[in-house]
Coordinates of C-alpha atoms in Angstrom, one line a residue:
Chain A
Q376 CA -37.4 19.0 53.8
K377 CA -33.8 19.3 54.0
E378 CA -32.1 21.3 51.9
V379 CA -28.6 22.7 50.8
E380 CA -28.5 26.3 48.6
Q381 CA -25.7 27.4 46.3
N382 CA -26.0 29.9 43.9
S383 CA -25.3 27.9 40.4
G384 CA -23.3 30.9 39.2
P385 CA -21.5 30.6 36.6
L386 CA -18.8 32.1 38.9
S387 CA -16.0 33.9 36.4
V388 CA -12.8 35.4 38.2
P389 CA -9.7 36.3 36.8
E390 CA -6.3 34.0 37.3
G391 CA -4.7 34.7 40.5
A392 CA -7.5 35.9 42.2
I393 CA -10.0 35.0 44.8
A394 CA -12.7 32.7 44.3
S395 CA -15.9 32.9 47.2
L396 CA -18.2 30.0 46.9
N397 CA -21.3 30.0 49.3
C398 CA -23.6 27.7 50.6
T399 CA -26.4 27.6 53.2
Y400 CA -28.4 24.7 54.7
S401 CA -31.6 24.3 56.7
D402 CA -31.1 21.1 58.7
R403 CA -29.6 23.0 62.4
G404 CA -28.4 19.3 63.3
S405 CA -26.0 18.9 60.9
Q406 CA -22.3 18.5 62.2
S407 CA -20.2 17.8 58.9
F408 CA -19.8 19.8 56.0
F409 CA -17.6 18.9 52.5
W410 CA -16.8 20.6 49.4
Y411 CA -16.4 18.9 46.4
R412 CA -15.1 19.9 42.8
Q413 CA -16.7 18.0 39.7
Y414 CA -15.3 18.7 36.2
S415 CA -17.6 18.3 33.3
G416 CA -18.5 14.7 32.9
K417 CA -16.4 13.6 35.7
S418 CA -17.3 12.4 38.9
P419 CA -17.0 14.5 42.4
E420 CA -14.0 14.4 44.0
L421 CA -13.4 15.5 47.9
I422 CA -11.3 18.8 48.3
M423 CA -11.8 19.8 51.8
F424 CA -14.2 18.9 54.9
I425 CA -15.1 21.0 58.1
Y426 CA -16.8 20.0 61.3
S427 CA -16.0 23.0 63.5
N428 CA -16.8 26.6 63.2
G429 CA -14.2 28.9 62.1
D430 CA -11.6 28.6 59.3
K431 CA -9.9 25.4 57.9
E432 CA -6.8 25.8 55.9
D433 CA -5.7 23.5 53.0
G434 CA -3.1 24.8 50.3
R435 CA -4.9 27.3 48.8
F436 CA -8.5 26.3 49.9
T437 CA -10.2 27.5 52.9
A438 CA -12.9 26.5 54.1
Q439 CA -15.4 28.4 56.6
L440 CA -18.3 27.4 58.8
N441 CA -20.8 29.7 60.9
K442 CA -23.1 27.0 62.4
A443 CA -25.3 30.2 63.8
S444 CA -25.9 31.6 60.4
Q445 CA -25.9 28.3 58.8
Y446 CA -23.5 29.0 56.5
V447 CA -20.6 27.7 54.8
S448 CA -17.9 28.6 52.2
L449 CA -15.1 28.1 49.8
L450 CA -12.4 30.1 49.3
I451 CA -9.9 29.7 46.7
R452 CA -6.9 31.5 46.6
D453 CA -4.5 32.3 43.6
S454 CA -7.4 30.9 41.1
Q455 CA -5.8 28.9 38.4
P456 CA -7.9 27.7 34.9
S457 CA -7.6 24.4 36.2
D458 CA -9.6 25.2 39.0
S459 CA -12.6 25.6 36.4
A460 CA -15.4 23.2 37.8
T461 CA -18.3 22.9 39.5
Y462 CA -18.3 22.8 43.1
L463 CA -20.6 20.9 45.3
C464 CA -21.4 21.6 48.7
A465 CA -22.6 18.6 51.2
V466 CA -24.3 18.7 54.5
E467 CA -24.9 15.7 56.8
G468 CA -28.1 15.5 57.3
F469 CA -31.2 13.3 57.7
L470 CA -33.2 13.1 54.6
N471 CA -36.9 13.1 53.6
Y472 CA -37.9 9.5 54.5
G473 CA -36.3 9.1 58.2
G474 CA -34.0 6.3 58.5
S475 CA -31.1 6.0 60.5
Q476 CA -28.7 7.9 59.9
G477 CA -27.2 10.9 58.7
N478 CA -26.3 10.8 54.9
L479 CA -24.6 14.0 52.5
I480 CA -27.2 16.1 51.3
F481 CA -25.9 17.9 48.0
G482 CA -26.4 21.4 46.7
K483 CA -27.1 21.7 43.1
G484 CA -23.2 23.2 42.5
T485 CA -21.9 26.8 41.7
K486 CA -20.2 26.7 38.4
L487 CA -16.5 28.3 38.5
S488 CA -14.5 29.7 35.3
V489 CA -11.0 30.9 36.1
K490 CA -10.1 33.3 32.9
P491 CA -6.6 33.5 32.2
Chain B
S459 CA -5.8 2.1 49.6
Q460 CA -9.3 2.3 48.9
T461 CA -10.9 2.1 45.4
I462 CA -14.0 1.9 44.0
H463 CA -15.0 0.7 40.5
Q464 CA -18.3 1.2 39.1
W465 CA -19.3 -0.1 35.1
P466 CA -20.2 0.8 32.7
A467 CA -18.8 3.8 31.9
T468 CA -21.4 4.7 29.3
L469 CA -24.7 3.0 28.5
V470 CA -27.5 3.4 26.1
Q471 CA -30.9 1.4 26.5
P472 CA -34.3 1.2 25.1
V473 CA -37.6 2.2 27.1
G474 CA -38.4 -1.1 29.3
S475 CA -35.0 -2.5 29.3
P476 CA -33.5 -4.0 32.6
L477 CA -30.6 -2.3 34.2
S478 CA -27.9 -3.4 36.1
L479 CA -25.0 -1.5 37.5
E480 CA -22.3 -2.5 39.3
C481 CA -19.9 -1.2 42.0
T482 CA -17.2 -2.7 43.9
V483 CA -15.2 -1.0 46.8
E484 CA -11.7 -2.7 47.4
G485 CA -9.0 -2.0 50.5
T486 CA -11.8 -1.8 53.1
S487 CA -14.3 -3.8 55.2
N488 CA -17.7 -2.9 56.1
P489 CA -18.4 0.0 54.3
N490 CA -21.2 2.0 53.8
L491 CA -22.3 2.1 50.2
Y492 CA -24.6 4.4 48.0
W493 CA -26.2 5.1 44.7
Y494 CA -26.6 8.9 43.8
R495 CA -28.4 10.6 40.5
Q496 CA -27.1 13.3 39.1
A497 CA -29.6 14.7 36.2
A498 CA -29.0 17.8 33.9
G499 CA -29.7 21.0 36.0
R500 CA -30.2 19.1 39.4
G501 CA -27.9 18.0 42.4
L502 CA -26.8 14.6 43.3
Q503 CA -30.0 12.5 44.4
L504 CA -29.2 10.1 46.8
L505 CA -31.4 6.7 45.9
F506 CA -30.2 4.2 48.1
Y507 CA -27.8 3.4 51.1
S508 CA -26.4 0.2 52.9
V509 CA -25.2 -0.1 55.8
G510 CA -24.2 -3.8 55.3
I511 CA -24.9 -6.8 53.5
G512 CA -28.7 -7.4 52.7
Q513 CA -29.3 -3.8 54.5
I514 CA -30.8 -1.4 51.5
S515 CA -32.5 1.9 52.6
S516 CA -34.6 3.5 49.8
E517 CA -34.2 7.8 49.9
V518 CA -37.0 8.2 46.8
P519 CA -39.8 5.7 45.9
Q520 CA -38.9 4.6 42.3
N521 CA -38.6 1.9 39.7
L522 CA -35.1 1.1 40.7
S523 CA -33.7 -1.1 43.2
A524 CA -30.7 -1.6 45.0
S525 CA -29.0 -4.9 46.6
R526 CA -25.8 -5.4 48.5
P527 CA -25.0 -9.1 48.1
Q528 CA -21.7 -9.2 49.3
D529 CA -19.7 -7.1 51.5
R530 CA -17.7 -4.7 48.9
Q531 CA -20.4 -5.0 46.3
F532 CA -23.2 -2.9 45.6
I533 CA -26.0 -3.4 42.5
L534 CA -28.7 -0.7 40.9
S535 CA -31.3 -2.3 39.2
S536 CA -34.1 -1.9 37.0
K537 CA -37.0 -4.3 35.6
K538 CA -38.4 -1.7 33.1
L539 CA -36.5 1.5 32.1
L540 CA -38.2 4.5 31.8
L541 CA -37.1 8.0 29.9
S542 CA -36.8 9.4 33.3
D543 CA -34.1 7.1 34.6
S544 CA -31.6 8.9 32.5
G545 CA -29.1 10.2 33.9
F546 CA -25.5 10.0 35.5
Y547 CA -25.3 7.4 38.3
L548 CA -22.8 7.2 40.8
C549 CA -21.6 4.7 43.3
A550 CA -20.0 6.0 46.3
W551 CA -18.7 4.9 50.3
S552 CA -17.8 6.0 53.1
Y553 CA -16.2 4.5 56.7
S554 CA -19.6 5.5 58.3
A555 CA -22.7 7.5 58.5
G556 CA -22.3 11.6 57.7
A557 CA -18.7 10.8 57.2
E558 CA -17.0 12.1 53.5
A559 CA -18.0 10.0 50.7
F560 CA -15.8 8.9 48.0
F561 CA -17.3 8.6 44.2
G562 CA -16.6 5.9 41.6
Q563 CA -16.0 7.0 38.2
G564 CA -20.2 7.1 37.7
T565 CA -22.2 5.4 34.7
R566 CA -23.7 7.9 32.4
L567 CA -27.3 6.1 31.3
T568 CA -29.4 7.1 28.2
V569 CA -33.0 5.7 28.1
V570 CA -34.1 5.9 24.2

Protein backbone atom coordinates (compact mmCIF):
# COMPACT_ATOMS: atom_id res chain seq x y z
CA GLN A 1 0.00 0.00 0.00
CA LYS A 2 1.45 3.31 -1.12
CA GLU A 3 1.30 5.84 1.69
CA VAL A 4 1.93 9.50 2.28
CA GLU A 5 2.18 10.45 5.94
CA GLN A 6 1.75 13.88 7.50
CA ASN A 7 1.38 15.05 11.06
CA SER A 8 -2.26 16.07 11.33
CA GLY A 9 -1.51 18.95 13.70
CA PRO A 10 -2.79 21.43 14.46
CA LEU A 11 0.51 23.24 14.11
CA SER A 12 0.30 26.64 15.76
CA VAL A 13 2.87 29.36 15.06
CA PRO A 14 2.91 33.08 15.87
CA GLU A 15 2.62 35.62 13.10
CA GLY A 16 6.00 36.28 11.49
CA ALA A 17 7.50 32.93 12.49
CA ILE A 18 8.60 30.09 10.22
CA ALA A 19 6.13 27.23 9.83
CA SER A 20 7.63 23.84 9.00
CA LEU A 21 5.43 21.14 7.51
CA ASN A 22 6.70 17.62 6.96
CA CYS A 23 5.74 14.65 4.81
CA THR A 24 7.11 11.16 4.32
CA TYR A 25 6.22 8.74 1.54
CA SER A 26 6.60 5.02 1.01
CA ASP A 27 7.09 4.62 -2.75
CA ARG A 28 10.80 4.95 -3.59
CA GLY A 29 9.89 5.24 -7.27
CA SER A 30 8.01 8.52 -6.84
CA GLN A 31 9.43 11.33 -8.94
CA SER A 32 7.06 14.26 -8.41
CA PHE A 33 6.05 15.98 -5.20
CA PHE A 34 3.46 18.64 -4.58
CA TRP A 35 2.16 20.87 -1.81
CA TYR A 36 -1.44 22.05 -1.80
CA ARG A 37 -3.20 24.49 0.48
CA GLN A 38 -6.83 23.89 1.40
CA TYR A 39 -8.92 26.46 3.23
CA SER A 40 -11.83 25.15 5.24
CA GLY A 41 -14.71 24.18 2.96
CA LYS A 42 -12.74 24.91 -0.19
CA SER A 43 -10.91 22.81 -2.75
CA PRO A 44 -7.13 22.32 -2.69
CA GLU A 45 -4.94 24.78 -4.57
CA LEU A 46 -1.42 24.04 -5.75
CA ILE A 47 1.27 26.14 -4.11
CA MET A 48 4.50 24.33 -4.98
CA PHE A 49 5.96 21.34 -6.76
CA ILE A 50 9.44 19.85 -6.62
CA TYR A 51 11.09 17.12 -8.64
CA SER A 52 14.79 17.22 -7.65
CA ASN A 53 16.61 16.74 -4.38
CA GLY A 54 17.33 19.97 -2.54
CA ASP A 55 15.46 23.19 -2.01
CA LYS A 56 13.09 25.12 -4.21
CA GLU A 57 12.04 28.62 -3.22
CA ASP A 58 9.01 30.60 -4.33
CA GLY A 59 8.41 33.81 -2.42
CA ARG A 60 7.82 32.95 1.24
CA PHE A 61 7.58 29.25 0.47
CA THR A 62 10.45 26.76 0.29
CA ALA A 63 9.99 23.11 -0.60
CA GLN A 64 12.69 20.65 0.41
CA LEU A 65 13.10 17.14 -1.00
CA ASN A 66 15.29 14.28 0.19
CA LYS A 67 14.60 11.20 -1.91
CA ALA A 68 17.07 9.03 0.00
CA SER A 69 15.12 9.65 3.21
CA GLN A 70 11.77 9.71 1.36
CA TYR A 71 11.02 13.04 2.93
CA VAL A 72 9.57 16.28 1.62
CA SER A 73 8.91 19.44 3.59
CA LEU A 74 7.43 22.89 3.17
CA LEU A 75 8.72 25.96 4.98
CA ILE A 76 6.62 29.10 5.20
CA ARG A 77 8.62 32.15 6.21
CA ASP A 78 7.05 35.23 7.80
CA SER A 79 3.83 33.31 8.43
CA GLN A 80 0.63 35.34 8.16
CA PRO A 81 -2.85 34.65 9.58
CA SER A 82 -3.98 34.19 5.96
CA ASP A 83 -1.68 31.15 5.78
CA SER A 84 -3.95 29.37 8.26
CA ALA A 85 -5.22 26.35 6.33
CA THR A 86 -4.66 22.64 5.88
CA TYR A 87 -1.58 21.78 3.83
CA LEU A 88 -1.71 18.62 1.76
CA CYS A 89 1.35 16.77 0.57
CA ALA A 90 0.91 14.82 -2.67
CA VAL A 91 3.28 12.32 -4.21
CA GLU A 92 3.19 10.72 -7.62
CA GLY A 93 2.81 6.97 -7.37
CA PHE A 94 1.07 3.88 -8.64
CA LEU A 95 -1.97 3.09 -6.59
CA ASN A 96 -3.28 -0.16 -5.14
CA TYR A 97 -4.90 -1.65 -8.19
CA GLY A 98 -2.01 -1.21 -10.53
CA GLY A 99 -3.12 0.81 -13.46
CA SER A 100 -1.05 2.16 -16.26
CA GLN A 101 -0.02 5.52 -14.91
CA GLY A 102 1.16 7.26 -11.82
CA ASN A 103 -1.39 9.37 -10.05
CA LEU A 104 -1.19 11.72 -7.11
CA ILE A 105 -1.43 10.14 -3.68
CA PHE A 106 -2.38 12.63 -0.98
CA GLY A 107 -1.58 12.72 2.69
CA LYS A 108 -4.32 13.59 5.15
CA GLY A 109 -2.92 17.08 5.60
CA THR A 110 -1.50 19.20 8.38
CA LYS A 111 -3.67 21.95 9.81
CA LEU A 112 -1.69 25.16 10.30
CA SER A 113 -2.88 27.97 12.54
CA VAL A 114 -1.02 31.30 12.49
CA LYS A 115 -1.81 33.43 15.54
CA PRO A 116 -1.75 37.24 15.22
CA SER B 1 -6.21 29.99 -19.46
CA GLN B 2 -7.63 26.73 -18.23
CA THR B 3 -10.67 26.56 -15.98
CA ILE B 4 -12.58 23.71 -14.42
CA HIS B 5 -16.24 23.86 -13.54
CA GLN B 6 -17.97 21.49 -11.16
CA TRP B 7 -21.56 21.50 -10.06
CA PRO B 8 -23.59 21.55 -7.94
CA ALA B 9 -21.70 23.03 -4.98
CA THR B 10 -23.89 21.32 -2.40
CA LEU B 11 -26.31 18.44 -2.60
CA VAL B 12 -28.53 16.65 -0.10
CA GLN B 13 -29.87 13.33 -1.30
CA PRO B 14 -31.86 10.55 0.37
CA VAL B 15 -30.44 7.05 0.71
CA GLY B 16 -31.21 4.97 -2.35
CA SER B 17 -31.54 7.92 -4.71
CA PRO B 18 -29.41 8.32 -7.85
CA LEU B 19 -26.50 10.73 -8.22
CA SER B 20 -25.01 12.64 -11.10
CA LEU B 21 -22.16 15.11 -10.66
CA GLU B 22 -20.71 16.87 -13.68
CA CYS B 23 -17.36 18.46 -14.35
CA THR B 24 -16.09 20.29 -17.43
CA VAL B 25 -12.69 21.70 -18.29
CA GLU B 26 -12.05 24.63 -20.60
CA GLY B 27 -8.92 25.88 -22.30
CA THR B 28 -7.08 22.60 -22.84
CA SER B 29 -7.41 19.45 -24.92
CA ASN B 30 -7.19 15.79 -23.90
CA PRO B 31 -6.66 16.43 -20.20
CA ASN B 32 -6.34 13.66 -17.65
CA LEU B 33 -9.47 13.85 -15.51
CA TYR B 34 -9.98 12.69 -11.94
CA TRP B 35 -12.68 12.24 -9.34
CA TYR B 36 -11.57 12.39 -5.70
CA ARG B 37 -13.55 12.07 -2.49
CA GLN B 38 -12.58 13.68 0.80
CA ALA B 39 -14.39 12.34 3.84
CA ALA B 40 -14.13 13.89 7.28
CA GLY B 41 -10.86 12.92 8.96
CA ARG B 42 -9.59 11.19 5.85
CA GLY B 43 -7.37 12.26 3.04
CA LEU B 44 -8.19 12.75 -0.60
CA GLN B 45 -9.11 9.39 -2.07
CA LEU B 46 -8.82 8.90 -5.80
CA LEU B 47 -11.99 7.28 -7.11
CA PHE B 48 -11.63 7.36 -10.89
CA TYR B 49 -9.29 8.69 -13.51
CA SER B 50 -9.53 9.01 -17.28
CA VAL B 51 -6.88 9.54 -19.93
CA GLY B 52 -9.33 9.91 -22.81
CA ILE B 53 -12.93 9.68 -24.02
CA GLY B 54 -14.53 6.47 -22.84
CA GLN B 55 -11.41 5.42 -20.91
CA ILE B 56 -12.12 5.10 -17.20
CA SER B 57 -9.99 3.48 -14.52
CA SER B 58 -11.33 2.80 -11.05
CA GLU B 59 -9.07 2.89 -8.02
CA VAL B 60 -11.58 1.86 -5.38
CA PRO B 61 -14.42 -0.67 -5.77
CA GLN B 62 -17.71 0.94 -4.79
CA ASN B 63 -21.23 1.69 -5.93
CA LEU B 64 -20.09 4.73 -7.90
CA SER B 65 -19.27 4.89 -11.59
CA ALA B 66 -17.74 7.46 -13.90
CA SER B 67 -18.08 8.32 -17.55
CA ARG B 68 -16.32 10.59 -20.01
CA PRO B 69 -18.68 11.21 -22.91
CA GLN B 70 -16.68 14.13 -24.30
CA ASP B 71 -13.02 15.12 -24.17
CA ARG B 72 -13.47 17.71 -21.44
CA GLN B 73 -16.50 16.33 -19.59
CA PHE B 74 -16.36 13.93 -16.67
CA ILE B 75 -19.42 12.59 -14.86
CA LEU B 76 -19.69 10.77 -11.54
CA SER B 77 -22.81 8.68 -11.02
CA SER B 78 -24.51 6.30 -8.68
CA LYS B 79 -27.71 4.34 -9.10
CA LYS B 80 -28.40 4.10 -5.36
CA LEU B 81 -26.65 6.26 -2.81
CA LEU B 82 -25.50 4.93 0.56
CA LEU B 83 -24.99 6.91 3.75
CA SER B 84 -21.27 6.20 3.41
CA ASP B 85 -21.22 8.08 0.10
CA SER B 86 -21.42 11.40 1.96
CA GLY B 87 -18.35 13.55 1.51
CA PHE B 88 -16.67 16.29 -0.47
CA TYR B 89 -16.30 15.29 -4.11
CA LEU B 90 -13.63 16.95 -6.16
CA CYS B 91 -13.04 16.86 -9.89
CA ALA B 92 -9.53 17.62 -11.10
CA TRP B 93 -7.51 17.72 -14.30
CA SER B 94 -3.86 17.49 -15.22
CA TYR B 95 -1.78 17.73 -18.39
CA SER B 96 -0.36 14.25 -17.95
CA ALA B 97 0.07 11.35 -15.54
CA GLY B 98 1.89 12.33 -12.37
CA ALA B 99 1.70 16.04 -13.14
CA GLU B 100 0.16 18.63 -10.86
CA ALA B 101 -3.61 18.43 -10.63
CA PHE B 102 -5.98 21.40 -10.65
CA PHE B 103 -9.22 21.09 -8.75
CA GLY B 104 -12.77 22.28 -9.28
CA GLN B 105 -14.61 23.95 -6.41
CA GLY B 106 -16.03 20.66 -5.18
CA THR B 107 -19.47 19.26 -4.35
CA ARG B 108 -20.42 18.66 -0.75
CA LEU B 109 -22.76 15.66 -0.79
CA THR B 110 -24.83 14.71 2.21
CA VAL B 111 -26.78 11.48 2.02
CA VAL B 112 -29.64 11.40 4.54
